[in-house]
Coordinates of C-alpha atoms and ligand atoms in Angstrom, one line a residue:
M1 CA 0.0 0.0 0.0
R2 CA 1.2 3.5 -0.8
C3 CA 2.1 5.6 2.3
Y4 CA 2.5 9.3 2.3
D5 CA 4.6 10.8 5.1
L6 CA 3.4 14.3 6.3
A7 CA 5.1 17.2 7.9
L8 CA 2.6 19.5 9.7
I9 CA 3.7 23.1 9.8
G10 CA 1.4 24.8 12.3
F11 CA -0.5 22.5 14.7
G12 CA -3.6 24.5 15.5
G13 CA -7.3 23.7 15.1
V14 CA -7.2 22.5 11.4
A15 CA -4.0 20.5 11.6
R16 CA -5.1 18.8 14.8
A17 CA -8.4 17.9 13.2
L18 CA -6.4 16.2 10.3
A19 CA -4.2 14.4 12.9
E20 CA -7.4 13.2 14.7
L21 CA -8.8 11.9 11.4
I22 CA -5.6 10.0 10.8
R23 CA -5.5 8.7 14.4
D24 CA -9.1 7.6 14.4
D25 CA -10.1 6.7 10.9
S26 CA -7.0 5.4 9.1
A27 CA -8.4 1.9 8.5
R28 CA -11.4 3.3 6.6
L29 CA -9.3 5.8 4.7
E30 CA -6.8 3.1 3.7
A31 CA -9.6 0.8 2.5
T32 CA -11.4 3.5 0.5
L33 CA -8.5 5.5 -0.8
G34 CA -5.8 2.9 -1.2
F35 CA -3.1 4.7 0.7
S36 CA -2.1 5.4 4.2
L37 CA -0.9 8.5 6.0
R38 CA 1.8 8.9 8.6
V39 CA 3.0 12.1 10.3
V40 CA 6.8 12.3 10.6
A41 CA 7.2 15.9 11.6
I42 CA 5.3 18.7 13.4
T43 CA 6.3 22.3 14.1
D44 CA 4.3 24.9 16.0
L45 CA 5.1 28.2 17.6
N46 CA 3.7 27.0 20.9
L47 CA 5.0 23.4 20.9
G48 CA 8.4 23.6 19.1
S49 CA 9.6 21.0 16.6
L50 CA 9.2 17.2 16.5
L51 CA 11.0 15.0 13.9
Q52 CA 10.4 11.3 14.1
P53 CA 11.1 9.6 10.8
E54 CA 9.4 6.3 11.9
G55 CA 6.1 8.1 12.5
I56 CA 4.8 10.2 15.4
D57 CA 2.4 8.7 17.9
L58 CA -0.5 11.1 17.2
A59 CA -2.5 9.9 20.2
E60 CA 0.5 11.0 22.4
V61 CA 0.9 14.5 20.9
L62 CA -2.9 15.1 20.7
A63 CA -3.1 14.3 24.4
M64 CA -0.3 16.8 25.4
P65 CA -1.6 19.2 28.1
R66 CA -1.8 22.9 27.4
G67 CA 1.5 24.6 27.9
A68 CA 3.6 21.4 27.2
N69 CA 6.1 21.4 24.4
F70 CA 8.1 18.9 22.3
S71 CA 11.5 19.4 24.2
G72 CA 12.4 16.2 26.0
M73 CA 10.7 14.0 23.4
P74 CA 12.9 12.0 21.1
G75 CA 13.5 14.2 18.0
G76 CA 11.9 17.1 19.9
D77 CA 13.0 20.7 20.3
R78 CA 11.5 23.7 22.1
D79 CA 11.9 25.9 19.0
A80 CA 9.7 25.8 16.0
D81 CA 12.5 25.5 13.5
N82 CA 10.1 25.4 10.5
E83 CA 12.7 25.8 7.7
R84 CA 14.9 23.0 9.1
V85 CA 12.0 20.6 9.5
I86 CA 10.7 21.4 6.1
R87 CA 14.0 20.8 4.4
E88 CA 15.4 17.9 6.6
S89 CA 12.3 15.8 7.3
A90 CA 11.7 12.9 5.0
A91 CA 8.1 14.0 4.4
D92 CA 6.5 13.5 1.0
I93 CA 3.9 16.2 1.7
V94 CA 4.2 19.4 3.7
V95 CA 0.9 20.5 5.3
E96 CA 1.0 24.3 5.8
A97 CA -1.6 25.4 8.3
T98 CA 0.0 28.4 10.2
F99 CA -1.8 31.8 10.5
T100 CA -2.9 33.5 7.3
N101 CA -1.0 36.8 6.9
P102 CA -3.2 38.9 4.6
A103 CA -0.5 41.5 3.9
T104 CA 2.7 39.5 3.1
G105 CA 1.6 35.9 3.2
E106 CA 4.7 35.3 5.5
P107 CA 6.0 33.1 6.9
A108 CA 3.7 30.7 5.1
L109 CA 4.9 31.9 1.7
S110 CA 8.5 31.0 2.6
H111 CA 7.4 27.6 4.0
V112 CA 5.7 26.7 0.7
R113 CA 8.7 27.9 -1.3
S114 CA 11.1 25.8 0.8
A115 CA 9.0 22.8 0.7
L116 CA 8.7 22.8 -3.1
Q117 CA 12.4 23.6 -3.5
S118 CA 13.3 20.6 -1.4
G119 CA 11.2 18.3 -3.5
K120 CA 8.0 18.0 -1.3
H121 CA 4.4 18.4 -2.3
V122 CA 2.5 21.1 -0.5
V123 CA -1.1 21.2 0.7
T124 CA -2.4 24.3 2.5
T125 CA -5.4 26.0 3.8
N126 CA -3.5 29.2 4.2
K127 CA -4.9 31.9 1.9
G128 CA -1.9 34.3 2.0
P129 CA 0.5 32.4 -0.3
V130 CA -2.2 31.4 -2.7
A131 CA -3.7 34.9 -3.1
L132 CA -0.4 36.8 -3.1
A133 CA 1.9 34.3 -5.1
G134 CA -0.3 31.5 -6.4
A135 CA 1.1 31.6 -10.0
E136 CA 4.7 31.8 -8.8
L137 CA 4.2 28.8 -6.5
A138 CA 2.4 26.7 -9.1
E139 CA 5.3 27.4 -11.4
L140 CA 7.8 26.5 -8.7
A141 CA 5.9 23.2 -8.1
G142 CA 6.0 22.4 -11.8
V143 CA 9.8 23.1 -12.0
H144 CA 10.3 20.6 -9.1
G145 CA 7.8 18.1 -10.4
R146 CA 5.7 18.5 -7.3
R147 CA 2.1 19.7 -6.6
F148 CA 0.8 22.8 -4.8
E149 CA -2.8 22.2 -3.7
F150 CA -5.0 24.6 -1.8
E151 CA -8.6 23.6 -2.0
G152 CA -9.3 24.8 1.6
A153 CA -8.2 28.4 0.9
V154 CA -11.7 29.1 -0.3
M155 CA -14.9 27.8 1.4
S156 CA -13.0 25.4 3.7
G157 CA -13.7 21.8 2.8
T158 CA -16.4 22.6 0.3
P159 CA -14.9 21.7 -3.1
V160 CA -15.3 24.9 -5.0
I161 CA -11.9 25.7 -6.7
R162 CA -11.4 22.2 -8.1
F163 CA -15.1 22.0 -9.0
A164 CA -14.9 25.3 -11.1
Q165 CA -11.5 24.3 -12.7
T166 CA -12.7 20.9 -13.8
Q167 CA -16.5 20.7 -14.0
L168 CA -17.0 24.2 -15.4
A169 CA -13.9 24.1 -17.6
G170 CA -15.8 24.4 -20.9
T171 CA -18.0 27.4 -19.9
R172 CA -17.2 31.1 -20.0
I173 CA -17.6 32.4 -16.5
A174 CA -18.9 36.0 -16.5
S175 CA -19.0 36.5 -12.7
V176 CA -18.4 34.8 -9.4
T177 CA -20.2 36.1 -6.4
G178 CA -20.5 34.6 -3.0
I179 CA -20.6 34.5 0.8
L180 CA -17.0 33.6 1.4
N181 CA -16.4 34.2 5.1
G182 CA -18.0 31.8 7.6
T183 CA -17.2 34.0 10.6
S184 CA -18.9 37.2 9.4
N185 CA -21.9 35.3 8.1
Y186 CA -22.2 33.6 11.5
I187 CA -21.8 36.9 13.3
L188 CA -24.4 38.7 11.2
G189 CA -26.9 35.9 12.2
R190 CA -26.0 36.3 15.8
L191 CA -26.3 40.1 15.7
G192 CA -29.8 39.5 14.5
D193 CA -30.4 37.2 17.5
G194 CA -29.5 40.1 19.8
L195 CA -25.8 39.4 20.6
A196 CA -23.2 42.1 20.9
L197 CA -20.5 42.1 18.3
Q198 CA -17.8 41.0 20.8
E199 CA -20.0 38.1 22.1
A200 CA -20.6 36.9 18.5
I201 CA -16.9 37.1 17.7
G202 CA -16.2 35.0 20.9
E203 CA -18.6 32.3 19.7
A204 CA -17.1 32.2 16.2
Q205 CA -13.6 31.8 17.8
A206 CA -14.7 29.0 20.1
L207 CA -16.3 27.2 17.2
G208 CA -12.9 27.4 15.3
Y209 CA -14.3 29.6 12.5
A210 CA -12.4 32.8 13.1
E211 CA -8.9 33.8 12.0
A212 CA -6.2 34.2 14.7
D213 CA -6.9 38.0 14.3
P214 CA -10.7 38.1 13.7
T215 CA -10.5 41.6 12.3
A216 CA -9.5 39.9 9.0
D217 CA -13.0 38.2 9.1
I218 CA -15.1 41.2 10.0
G219 CA -13.0 43.8 8.2
G220 CA -13.2 41.9 4.9
S221 CA -9.5 41.2 4.2
D222 CA -10.1 37.5 4.5
V223 CA -12.8 37.7 1.7
R224 CA -10.5 39.9 -0.3
L225 CA -7.9 37.2 -0.4
K226 CA -10.5 34.6 -1.4
V227 CA -11.8 36.9 -4.2
A228 CA -8.3 37.3 -5.5
I229 CA -7.9 33.5 -5.4
L230 CA -11.2 32.9 -7.3
A231 CA -10.3 35.6 -9.9
E232 CA -6.9 33.9 -10.6
Q233 CA -7.8 30.3 -10.3
V234 CA -11.3 30.3 -11.8
M235 CA -11.4 33.3 -14.2
G236 CA -7.7 33.4 -15.1
V237 CA -7.1 37.0 -14.0
R238 CA -4.6 38.1 -11.5
I239 CA -5.9 41.1 -9.4
P240 CA -3.5 42.4 -6.8
V241 CA -5.4 42.3 -3.4
E242 CA -4.7 45.9 -2.7
Q243 CA -6.7 46.8 -5.8
I244 CA -9.8 45.2 -4.5
P245 CA -12.1 47.7 -2.8
T246 CA -13.0 46.2 0.5
T247 CA -15.6 47.0 3.2
G248 CA -16.3 44.6 6.0
I249 CA -19.2 44.2 8.4
T250 CA -17.9 46.3 11.3
E251 CA -20.3 49.1 10.7
I252 CA -23.4 46.9 10.6
T253 CA -25.3 47.0 13.9
G254 CA -27.7 44.4 15.4
A255 CA -30.5 47.0 15.0
E256 CA -29.7 47.3 11.2
V257 CA -29.8 43.5 10.9
T258 CA -33.2 43.4 12.6
A259 CA -34.6 46.3 10.6
A260 CA -33.5 44.6 7.4
A261 CA -35.1 41.4 8.4
A262 CA -38.4 43.2 9.1
E263 CA -38.3 44.3 5.4
G264 CA -37.6 40.8 4.2
K265 CA -33.8 41.5 3.7
R266 CA -30.7 39.8 4.9
W267 CA -27.3 41.5 5.3
K268 CA -24.5 39.4 3.7
L269 CA -20.9 40.1 3.1
L270 CA -20.4 39.4 -0.6
G271 CA -17.2 38.9 -2.6
T272 CA -17.6 39.5 -6.3
V273 CA -15.5 39.2 -9.4
E274 CA -17.1 40.3 -12.7
R275 CA -16.0 40.3 -16.3
H276 CA -17.5 43.3 -18.2
E277 CA -18.4 43.2 -21.8
D278 CA -15.3 45.2 -22.7
G279 CA -13.2 42.4 -21.2
T280 CA -12.2 44.3 -18.1
V281 CA -12.5 42.5 -14.8
E282 CA -13.6 44.1 -11.5
A283 CA -13.6 42.7 -8.0
R284 CA -15.0 44.0 -4.8
V285 CA -15.9 43.0 -1.2
A286 CA -18.9 44.7 0.5
P287 CA -21.9 44.0 2.7
V288 CA -25.2 44.0 0.8
A289 CA -28.8 43.7 2.1
L290 CA -30.2 40.9 -0.1
G291 CA -33.9 40.5 -0.8
E292 CA -35.4 37.2 0.4
E293 CA -35.7 36.0 -3.2
H294 CA -31.9 36.2 -3.8
P295 CA -30.3 32.7 -3.8
L296 CA -27.7 33.7 -1.3
A297 CA -30.1 35.3 1.2
G298 CA -31.0 32.1 3.0
V299 CA -27.3 31.0 3.5
S300 CA -26.8 31.2 7.3
G301 CA -24.3 30.4 10.0
A302 CA -20.8 29.4 8.9
T303 CA -22.2 28.1 5.6
N304 CA -20.8 29.7 2.5
A305 CA -22.1 29.7 -1.1
V306 CA -20.8 30.9 -4.4
T307 CA -22.6 31.5 -7.6
F308 CA -20.9 31.1 -11.0
D309 CA -22.6 33.0 -13.8
T310 CA -21.8 30.9 -16.9
D311 CA -22.7 31.2 -20.6
L312 CA -23.7 27.5 -21.1
L313 CA -25.3 26.6 -17.8
G314 CA -26.6 29.9 -16.5
Q315 CA -26.1 30.2 -12.8
V316 CA -24.4 27.4 -10.9
T317 CA -24.3 27.7 -7.1
V318 CA -22.1 25.6 -4.8
S319 CA -22.9 25.8 -1.1
G320 CA -21.4 24.1 2.0
P321 CA -19.2 24.7 5.1
G322 CA -17.1 27.8 4.8
A323 CA -15.2 27.3 8.1
G324 CA -14.6 24.8 10.8
R325 CA -11.7 22.7 12.0
V326 CA -12.9 19.3 10.8
E327 CA -14.4 20.7 7.6
T328 CA -11.1 22.4 6.7
A329 CA -9.1 19.3 7.6
Y330 CA -11.2 17.6 5.0
A331 CA -9.9 20.1 2.4
L332 CA -6.3 19.0 3.3
L333 CA -7.3 15.4 2.8
S334 CA -8.9 16.2 -0.5
D335 CA -5.7 17.8 -1.6
I336 CA -3.7 14.7 -0.6
I337 CA -6.2 12.6 -2.6
A338 CA -5.6 14.9 -5.6
I339 CA -1.8 14.4 -5.3
D340 CA -2.3 10.6 -5.1
R341 CA -4.6 10.6 -8.1
A342 CA -2.0 12.6 -10.0
G343 CA 0.5 9.9 -9.5
G344 CA 1.7 10.5 -6.0
R345 CA 5.4 10.3 -5.6
Ligands
LIG401 N1 -10.3 27.4 10.8 C1 -11.0 27.5 9.6 O1 -12.2 27.3 9.5 C2 -10.2 27.7 8.4 C3 -8.9 28.1 8.5 N2 -8.2 28.3 7.3 C4 -6.8 28.7 7.4 O2 -6.1 27.6 7.9 C5 -4.9 28.0 8.6 C6 -5.0 27.3 10.0 O3 -6.2 27.6 10.6 P1 -6.5 27.2 12.1 O4 -5.9 25.9 12.4 O5 -7.9 27.4 12.3 O6 -5.7 28.3 12.9 P2 -5.1 28.2 14.4 O7 -4.9 29.6 14.8 O8 -6.0 27.3 15.2 O9 -3.7 27.4 14.2 C7 -2.6 28.0 13.6 C8 -1.4 27.3 14.3 O10 -0.3 27.7 13.6 C9 0.7 28.0 14.5 N3 1.7 28.9 14.0 C10 1.4 30.2 13.6 N4 2.5 30.8 13.0 C11 3.5 29.8 13.1 C12 4.9 29.8 12.7 N5 5.5 30.8 12.1 N6 5.5 28.6 12.9 C13 4.9 27.5 13.4 N7 3.7 27.5 13.8 C14 2.9 28.6 13.7 C15 0.0 28.6 15.8 O11 0.8 28.4 16.9 C16 -1.3 27.8 15.7 O12 -1.2 26.6 16.6 C17 -5.0 29.5 8.7 O13 -4.2 30.0 7.7 C18 -6.5 29.8 8.4 O14 -6.6 31.0 7.7 C19 -8.7 28.2 6.1 C20 -10.0 27.8 6.0 C21 -10.9 27.6 7.1
LIG402 N1 -12.0 32.6 9.2 C1 -12.4 32.1 7.9 C2 -11.9 30.6 7.8 C3 -11.9 30.1 6.5 O1 -11.2 30.7 5.6 C4 -13.9 32.2 7.8 O2 -14.5 32.4 8.8 O3 -14.4 32.0 6.7

């Protein structure tokens, strides 16, 4: 049976959910997918580095108490020496799941470059490298004969990027518009339930939806990255993120959400990319009060949805989880499956 060795860079909610899946469900995964997964390295700011080429006992690391770190374990170190681990571990696939940095993409961007340069495939849920340097990284992967996969960068585990690239490949897509941030959609709903903004943010954090800095969610910069990714990956147009006008939901009050509902409207934070008839492409992020008849008006909680306006099919809408630890871990698994189906190692 094929076995892929993984190095996990960042061991927070999403990477832990992937580790739990491997710990708990490997027999089913092996039977259905035809390959097994083994974690041989982990690094995290809070835990340090752990390199065990024969395979890490995931039950042991997942049970480590809060505040513990890898020093004292065989192959363990107090420092998160990401670069060394990426280059020196014998991993086939580097799983990049550190914080998204919407301004520079770093340090994740460097992690991805190092991994590809050292001959490893990369799967990531980190939006920064994909939005800011997607084309460069895809080229680098090609040069090294490796794959750079990032399905979870948009709509978490809901397969939207690969769906558009494969299933809509023969259509012309005139626009893409969607609810692309689970946290802000969840918060808008909770404001309508009477919660204060800070309480709603706290809930979204506890549920694993929010970014490490939730201002990226409510301020719109997270959606802006996703819009840039969809523009490039689905419509073939690179739009620098700083050129995408962006307004978040910070100015929307609970009273406004309630007043809109009384008129049959729902506030939604929408990300849009549109190709105009003259060929120019425009992107934006802004809250919109949608009428009840709009297909995206009923999308609630951390659910996301995106509508592709195509020439041959008309509107095609994909809806599903837009955030969540387990849901996003599934995106990483789907990327690993894509690597395997493309020939693996
Ligand atoms: N949670 C979700 O629903 C989704 C998350 N994502 C993205 O996935 C990534 C991971 O998300 P979560 O696991 O929820 O975040 P998290 O905040 O729970 O975990 C991130 C982990 O990375 C570690 N880390 C940060 N910088 C590091 C560095 N320089 N070196 C080593 N470790 C570092 C942190 O200590 C933390 O444990 C983020 O980029 C996020 O934007 C994408 C889609 C959905
Ligand atoms: N914080 C993001 C997570 C996924 O990208 C969100 O809430 O959508």
